[in-house]
PDB file of C-alpha atoms in Angstrom:
ATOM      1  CA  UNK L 202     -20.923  -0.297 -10.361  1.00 38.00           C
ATOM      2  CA  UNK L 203     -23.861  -0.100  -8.246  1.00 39.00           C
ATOM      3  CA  UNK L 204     -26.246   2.850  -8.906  1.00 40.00           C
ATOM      4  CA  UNK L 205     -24.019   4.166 -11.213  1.00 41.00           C
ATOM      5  CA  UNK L 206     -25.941   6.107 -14.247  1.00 41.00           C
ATOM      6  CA  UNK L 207     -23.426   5.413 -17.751  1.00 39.00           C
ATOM      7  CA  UNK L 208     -24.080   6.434 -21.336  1.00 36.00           C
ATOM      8  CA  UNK L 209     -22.566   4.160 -23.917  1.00 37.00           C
ATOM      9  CA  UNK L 210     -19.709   6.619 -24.810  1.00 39.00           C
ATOM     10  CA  UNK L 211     -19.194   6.276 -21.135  1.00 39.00           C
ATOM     11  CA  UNK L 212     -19.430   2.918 -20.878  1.00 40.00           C
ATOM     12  CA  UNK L 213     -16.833   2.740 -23.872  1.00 38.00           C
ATOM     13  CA  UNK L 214     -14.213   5.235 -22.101  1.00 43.00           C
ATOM     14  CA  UNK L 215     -14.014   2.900 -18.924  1.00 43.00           C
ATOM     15  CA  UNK L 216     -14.430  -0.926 -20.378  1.00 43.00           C
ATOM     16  CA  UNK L 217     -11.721   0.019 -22.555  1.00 40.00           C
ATOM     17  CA  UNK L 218      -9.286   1.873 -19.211  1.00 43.00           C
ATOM     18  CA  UNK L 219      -9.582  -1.562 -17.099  1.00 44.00           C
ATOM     19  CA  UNK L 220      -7.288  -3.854 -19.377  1.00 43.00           C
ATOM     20  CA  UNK L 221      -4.931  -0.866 -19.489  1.00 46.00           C
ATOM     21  CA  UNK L 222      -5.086  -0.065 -15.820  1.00 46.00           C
ATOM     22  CA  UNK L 223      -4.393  -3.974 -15.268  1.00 49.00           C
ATOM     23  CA  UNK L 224      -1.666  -3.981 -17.365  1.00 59.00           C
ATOM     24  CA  UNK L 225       0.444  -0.761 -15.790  1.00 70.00           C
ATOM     25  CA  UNK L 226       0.132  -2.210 -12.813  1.00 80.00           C
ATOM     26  CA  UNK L 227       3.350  -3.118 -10.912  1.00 85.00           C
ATOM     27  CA  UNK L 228       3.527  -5.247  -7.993  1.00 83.00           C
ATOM     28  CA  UNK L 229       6.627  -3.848  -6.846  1.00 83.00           C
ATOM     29  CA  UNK L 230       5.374  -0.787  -6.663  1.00 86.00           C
ATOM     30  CA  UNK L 231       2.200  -1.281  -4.251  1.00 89.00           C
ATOM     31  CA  UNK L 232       2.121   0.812  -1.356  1.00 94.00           C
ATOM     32  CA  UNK L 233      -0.712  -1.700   0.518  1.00 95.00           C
ATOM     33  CA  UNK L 234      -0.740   0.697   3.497  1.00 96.00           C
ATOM     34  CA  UNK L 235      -0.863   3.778   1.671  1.00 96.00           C
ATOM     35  CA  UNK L 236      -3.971   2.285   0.108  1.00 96.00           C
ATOM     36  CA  UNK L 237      -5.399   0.885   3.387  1.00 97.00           C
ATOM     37  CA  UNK L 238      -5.022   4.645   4.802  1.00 97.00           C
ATOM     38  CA  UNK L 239      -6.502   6.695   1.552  1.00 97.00           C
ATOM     39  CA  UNK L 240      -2.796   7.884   1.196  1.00 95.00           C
ATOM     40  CA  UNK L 241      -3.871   6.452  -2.537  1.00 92.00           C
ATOM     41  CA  UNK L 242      -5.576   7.615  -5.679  1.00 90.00           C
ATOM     42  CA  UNK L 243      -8.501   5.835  -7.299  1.00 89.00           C
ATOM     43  CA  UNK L 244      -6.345   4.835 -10.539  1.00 88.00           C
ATOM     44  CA  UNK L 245      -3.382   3.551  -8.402  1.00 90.00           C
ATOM     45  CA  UNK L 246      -6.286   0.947  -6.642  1.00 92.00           C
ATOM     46  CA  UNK L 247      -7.973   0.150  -9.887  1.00 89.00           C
ATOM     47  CA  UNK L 248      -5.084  -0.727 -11.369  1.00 90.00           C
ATOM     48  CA  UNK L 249      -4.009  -3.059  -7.965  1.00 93.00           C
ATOM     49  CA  UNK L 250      -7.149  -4.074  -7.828  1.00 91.00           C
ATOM     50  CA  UNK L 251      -7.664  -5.136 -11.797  1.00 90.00           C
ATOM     51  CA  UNK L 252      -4.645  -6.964 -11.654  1.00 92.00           C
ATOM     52  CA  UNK L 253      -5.345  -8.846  -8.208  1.00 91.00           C
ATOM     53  CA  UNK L 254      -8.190  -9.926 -10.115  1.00 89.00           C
ATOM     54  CA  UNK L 255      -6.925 -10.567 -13.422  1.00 89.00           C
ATOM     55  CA  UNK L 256      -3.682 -11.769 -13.234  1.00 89.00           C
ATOM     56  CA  UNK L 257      -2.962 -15.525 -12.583  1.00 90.00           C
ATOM     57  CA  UNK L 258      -1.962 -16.176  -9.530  1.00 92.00           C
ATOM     58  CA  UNK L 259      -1.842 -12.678  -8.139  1.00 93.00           C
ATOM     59  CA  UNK L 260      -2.519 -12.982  -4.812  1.00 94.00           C
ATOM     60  CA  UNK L 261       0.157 -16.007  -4.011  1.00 94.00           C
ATOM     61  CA  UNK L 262       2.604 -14.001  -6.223  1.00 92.00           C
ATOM     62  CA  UNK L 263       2.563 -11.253  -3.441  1.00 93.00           C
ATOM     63  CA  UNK L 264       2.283 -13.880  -0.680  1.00 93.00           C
ATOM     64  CA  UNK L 265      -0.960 -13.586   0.381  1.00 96.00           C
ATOM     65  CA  UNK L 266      -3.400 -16.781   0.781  1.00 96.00           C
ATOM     66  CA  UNK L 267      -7.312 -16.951  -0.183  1.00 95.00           C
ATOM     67  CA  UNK L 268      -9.280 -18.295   2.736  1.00 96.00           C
ATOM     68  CA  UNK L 269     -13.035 -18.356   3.095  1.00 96.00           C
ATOM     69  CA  UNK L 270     -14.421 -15.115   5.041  1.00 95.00           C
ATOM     70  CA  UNK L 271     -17.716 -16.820   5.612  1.00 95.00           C
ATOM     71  CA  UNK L 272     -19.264 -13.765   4.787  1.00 95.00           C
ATOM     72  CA  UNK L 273     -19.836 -13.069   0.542  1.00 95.00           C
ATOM     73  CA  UNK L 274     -19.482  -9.555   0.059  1.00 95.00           C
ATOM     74  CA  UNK L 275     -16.114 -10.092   1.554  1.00 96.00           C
ATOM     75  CA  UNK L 276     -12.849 -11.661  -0.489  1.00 95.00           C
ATOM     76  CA  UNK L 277      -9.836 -12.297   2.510  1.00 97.00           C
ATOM     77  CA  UNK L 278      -6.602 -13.015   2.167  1.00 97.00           C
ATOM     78  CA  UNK L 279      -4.018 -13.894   5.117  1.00 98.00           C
ATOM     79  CA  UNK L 280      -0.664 -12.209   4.181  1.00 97.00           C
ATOM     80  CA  UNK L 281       2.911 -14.379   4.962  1.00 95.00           C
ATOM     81  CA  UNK L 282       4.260 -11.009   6.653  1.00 94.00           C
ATOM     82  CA  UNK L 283       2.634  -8.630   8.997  1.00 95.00           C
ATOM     83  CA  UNK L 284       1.456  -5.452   7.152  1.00 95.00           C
ATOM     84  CA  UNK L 285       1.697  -2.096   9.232  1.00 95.00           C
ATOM     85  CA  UNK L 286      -1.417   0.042   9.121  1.00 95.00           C
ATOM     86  CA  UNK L 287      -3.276   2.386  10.992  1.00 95.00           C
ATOM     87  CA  UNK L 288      -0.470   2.211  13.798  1.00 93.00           C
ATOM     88  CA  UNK L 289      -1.152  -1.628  14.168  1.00 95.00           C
ATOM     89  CA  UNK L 290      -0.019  -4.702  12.719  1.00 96.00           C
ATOM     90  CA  UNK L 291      -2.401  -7.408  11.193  1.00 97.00           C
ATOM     91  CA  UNK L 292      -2.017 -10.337   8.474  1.00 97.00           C
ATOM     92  CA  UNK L 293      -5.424 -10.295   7.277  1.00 98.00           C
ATOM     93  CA  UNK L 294      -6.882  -8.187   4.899  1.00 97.00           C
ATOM     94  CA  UNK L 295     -10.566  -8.243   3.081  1.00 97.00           C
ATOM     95  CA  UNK L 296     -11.744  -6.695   0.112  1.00 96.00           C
ATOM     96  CA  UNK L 297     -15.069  -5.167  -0.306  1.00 94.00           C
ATOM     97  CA  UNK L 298     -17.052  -3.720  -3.536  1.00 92.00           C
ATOM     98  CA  UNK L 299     -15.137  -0.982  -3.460  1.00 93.00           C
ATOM     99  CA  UNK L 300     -11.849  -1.180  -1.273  1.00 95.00           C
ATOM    100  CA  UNK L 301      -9.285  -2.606   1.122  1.00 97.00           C
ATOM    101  CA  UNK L 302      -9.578  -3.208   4.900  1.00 98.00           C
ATOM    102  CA  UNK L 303      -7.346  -4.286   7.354  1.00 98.00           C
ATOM    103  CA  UNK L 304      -8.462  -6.697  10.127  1.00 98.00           C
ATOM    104  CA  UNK L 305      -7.411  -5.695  12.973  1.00 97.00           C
ATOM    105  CA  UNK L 306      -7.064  -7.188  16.836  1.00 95.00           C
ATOM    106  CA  UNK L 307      -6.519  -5.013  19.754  1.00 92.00           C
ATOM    107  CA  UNK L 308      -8.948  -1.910  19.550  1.00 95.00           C
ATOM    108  CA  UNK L 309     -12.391  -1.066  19.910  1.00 96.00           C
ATOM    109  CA  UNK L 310     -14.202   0.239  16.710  1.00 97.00           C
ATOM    110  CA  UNK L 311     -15.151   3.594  18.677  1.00 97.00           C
ATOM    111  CA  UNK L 312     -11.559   3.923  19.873  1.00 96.00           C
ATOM    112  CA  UNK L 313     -10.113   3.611  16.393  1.00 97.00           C
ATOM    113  CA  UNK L 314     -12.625   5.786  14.277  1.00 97.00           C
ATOM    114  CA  UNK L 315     -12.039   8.764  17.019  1.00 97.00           C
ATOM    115  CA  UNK L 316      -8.166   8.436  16.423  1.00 96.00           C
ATOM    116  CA  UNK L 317      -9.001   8.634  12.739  1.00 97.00           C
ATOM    117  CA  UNK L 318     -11.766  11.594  13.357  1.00 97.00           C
ATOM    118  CA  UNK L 319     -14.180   8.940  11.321  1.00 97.00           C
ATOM    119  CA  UNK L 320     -17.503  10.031  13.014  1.00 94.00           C
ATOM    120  CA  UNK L 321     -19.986   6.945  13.610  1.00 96.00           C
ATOM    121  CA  UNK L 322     -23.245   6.388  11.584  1.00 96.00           C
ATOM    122  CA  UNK L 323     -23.948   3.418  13.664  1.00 97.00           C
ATOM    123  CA  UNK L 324     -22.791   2.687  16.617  1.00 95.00           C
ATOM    124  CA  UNK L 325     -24.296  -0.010  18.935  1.00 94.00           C
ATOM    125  CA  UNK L 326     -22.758  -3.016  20.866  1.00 90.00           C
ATOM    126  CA  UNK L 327     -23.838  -5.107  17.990  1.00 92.00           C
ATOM    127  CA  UNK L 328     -22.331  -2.899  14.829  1.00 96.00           C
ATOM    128  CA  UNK L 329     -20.060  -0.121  14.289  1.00 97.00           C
ATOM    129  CA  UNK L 330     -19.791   1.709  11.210  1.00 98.00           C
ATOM    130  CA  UNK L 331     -17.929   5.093  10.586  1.00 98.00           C
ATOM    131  CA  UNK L 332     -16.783   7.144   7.156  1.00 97.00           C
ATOM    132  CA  UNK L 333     -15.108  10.312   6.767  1.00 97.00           C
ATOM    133  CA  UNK L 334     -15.220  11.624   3.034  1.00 97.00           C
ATOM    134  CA  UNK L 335     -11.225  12.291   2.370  1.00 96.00           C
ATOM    135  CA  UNK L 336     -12.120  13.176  -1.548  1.00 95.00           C
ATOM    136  CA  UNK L 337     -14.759  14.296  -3.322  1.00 95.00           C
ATOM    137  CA  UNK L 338     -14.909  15.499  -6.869  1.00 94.00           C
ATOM    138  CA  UNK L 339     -16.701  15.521 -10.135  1.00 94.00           C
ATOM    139  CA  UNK L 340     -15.267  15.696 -13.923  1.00 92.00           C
ATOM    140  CA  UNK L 341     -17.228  16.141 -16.727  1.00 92.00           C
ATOM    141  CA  UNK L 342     -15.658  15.010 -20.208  1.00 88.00           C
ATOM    142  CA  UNK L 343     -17.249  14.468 -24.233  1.00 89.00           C
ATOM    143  CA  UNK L 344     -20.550  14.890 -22.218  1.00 89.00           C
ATOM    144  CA  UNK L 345     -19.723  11.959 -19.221  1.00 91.00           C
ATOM    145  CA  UNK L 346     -19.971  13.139 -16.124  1.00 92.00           C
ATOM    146  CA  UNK L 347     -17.229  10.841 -13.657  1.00 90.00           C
ATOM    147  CA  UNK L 348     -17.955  11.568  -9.627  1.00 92.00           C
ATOM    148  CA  UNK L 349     -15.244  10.229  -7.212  1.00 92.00           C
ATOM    149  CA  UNK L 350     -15.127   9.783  -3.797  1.00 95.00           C
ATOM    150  CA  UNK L 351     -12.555   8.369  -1.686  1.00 97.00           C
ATOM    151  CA  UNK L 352     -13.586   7.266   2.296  1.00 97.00           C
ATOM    152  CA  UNK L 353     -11.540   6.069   5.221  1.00 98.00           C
ATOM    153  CA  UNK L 354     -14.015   3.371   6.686  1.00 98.00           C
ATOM    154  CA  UNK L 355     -14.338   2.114  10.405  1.00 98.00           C
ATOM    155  CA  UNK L 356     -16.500  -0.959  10.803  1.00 97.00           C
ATOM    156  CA  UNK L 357     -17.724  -4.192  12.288  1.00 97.00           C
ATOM    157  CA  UNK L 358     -19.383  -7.215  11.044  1.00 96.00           C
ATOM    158  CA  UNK L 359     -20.621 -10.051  12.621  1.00 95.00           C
ATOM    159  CA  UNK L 360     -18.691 -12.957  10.458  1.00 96.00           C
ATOM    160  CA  UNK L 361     -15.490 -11.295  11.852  1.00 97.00           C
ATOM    161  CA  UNK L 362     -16.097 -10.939  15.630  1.00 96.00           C
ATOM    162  CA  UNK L 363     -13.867  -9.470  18.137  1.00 95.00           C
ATOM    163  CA  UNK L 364     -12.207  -7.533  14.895  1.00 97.00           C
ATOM    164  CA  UNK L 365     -11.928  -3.943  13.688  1.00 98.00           C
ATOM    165  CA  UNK L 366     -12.369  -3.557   9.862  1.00 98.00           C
ATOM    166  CA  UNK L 367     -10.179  -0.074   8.630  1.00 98.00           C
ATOM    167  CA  UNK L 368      -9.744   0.850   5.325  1.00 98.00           C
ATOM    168  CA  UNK L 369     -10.539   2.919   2.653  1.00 97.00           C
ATOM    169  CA  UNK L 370     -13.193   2.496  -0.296  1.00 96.00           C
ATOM    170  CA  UNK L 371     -12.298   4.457  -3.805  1.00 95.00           C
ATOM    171  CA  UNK L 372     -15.629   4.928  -5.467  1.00 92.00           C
ATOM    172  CA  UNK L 373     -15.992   6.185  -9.107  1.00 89.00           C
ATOM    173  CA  UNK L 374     -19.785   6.448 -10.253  1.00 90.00           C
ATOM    174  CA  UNK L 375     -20.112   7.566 -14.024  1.00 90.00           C
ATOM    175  CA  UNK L 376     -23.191   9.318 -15.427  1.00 83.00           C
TER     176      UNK L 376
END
């Protein structure tokens, strides 16, 4: 986790919560636009996203494809069936560091993030890019210190042109 301060008690608490999170995952039970739309907690998308990763053939198992998003900090999938999200339809999603986003056709950036009430940081012909904190909270435990925050995210980038990037990054920073 980037920037993210961790004793080794700490350290200890959360290597040894990612197998488990993994494990209780169930595919059945994912709610991909609830997670899209921060309608999701941070241990419900660890434990989606530890299993996406971890589990053999994950992604196809849900019927989602792997395809290149030319851009590396950026894992895409196409999806077999249209997803619902954000009042749209799409059958692309990326992961970032931290999250899902939908990529969506149709809408302007601006247009979307004021629907949302996501308030722009940048916003130029070239880029968009919009947050809006929807949780915020710190827990202390045996001396670690665990901040969350969950954002709904607006965005552009240039290796997706002519698309909207929505979704929502789950952050958990431990100190």
């Amino acid at each position: 986790m980037p920037g993210a301060r961790c004793s080794v008690a700490g350290f200890l608490m959360l290597a040894t919560a990612l197998p488990a999170a993994a494990q209780d995952f169930d595919p059945a039970a994912l709610d991909l636009p609830a997670l899209l739309e921060c309608r999701a907690d941070v241990p419900t998308y660890n434990g989606f996203a530890f299993w996406l990763a971890g589990e053999t053939n994950a992604a196809e198992s849900l019927g989602w494809r792997k395809v290149d998003s030319g851009n590396p900090f950026l894992s895409q999938y196409e999806l077999e069936k249209p997803l619902a999200a954000f009042s749209t339809e799409t059958k692309t999603l990326v992961f970032t560091s931290s999250g899902p986003m939908a990529v969506l056709d149709g809408m302007t950036a601006p247009d979307l993030a004021k629907k949302l009430g996501i308030e722009p940081m940048i916003s130029t012909p070239q880029k968009f890019l919009g947050e809006k904190v929807v949780s915020e909270k710190t827990e202390t435990s045996e001396g670690v210190t665990f901040a969350t925050r969950i954002s709904l995210n607006v965005s552009t980038v240039e290796t997706h042109p002519g698309k909207v990037l929505a979704g929502c990054s789950y952050k958990v920073e431990v100190e």
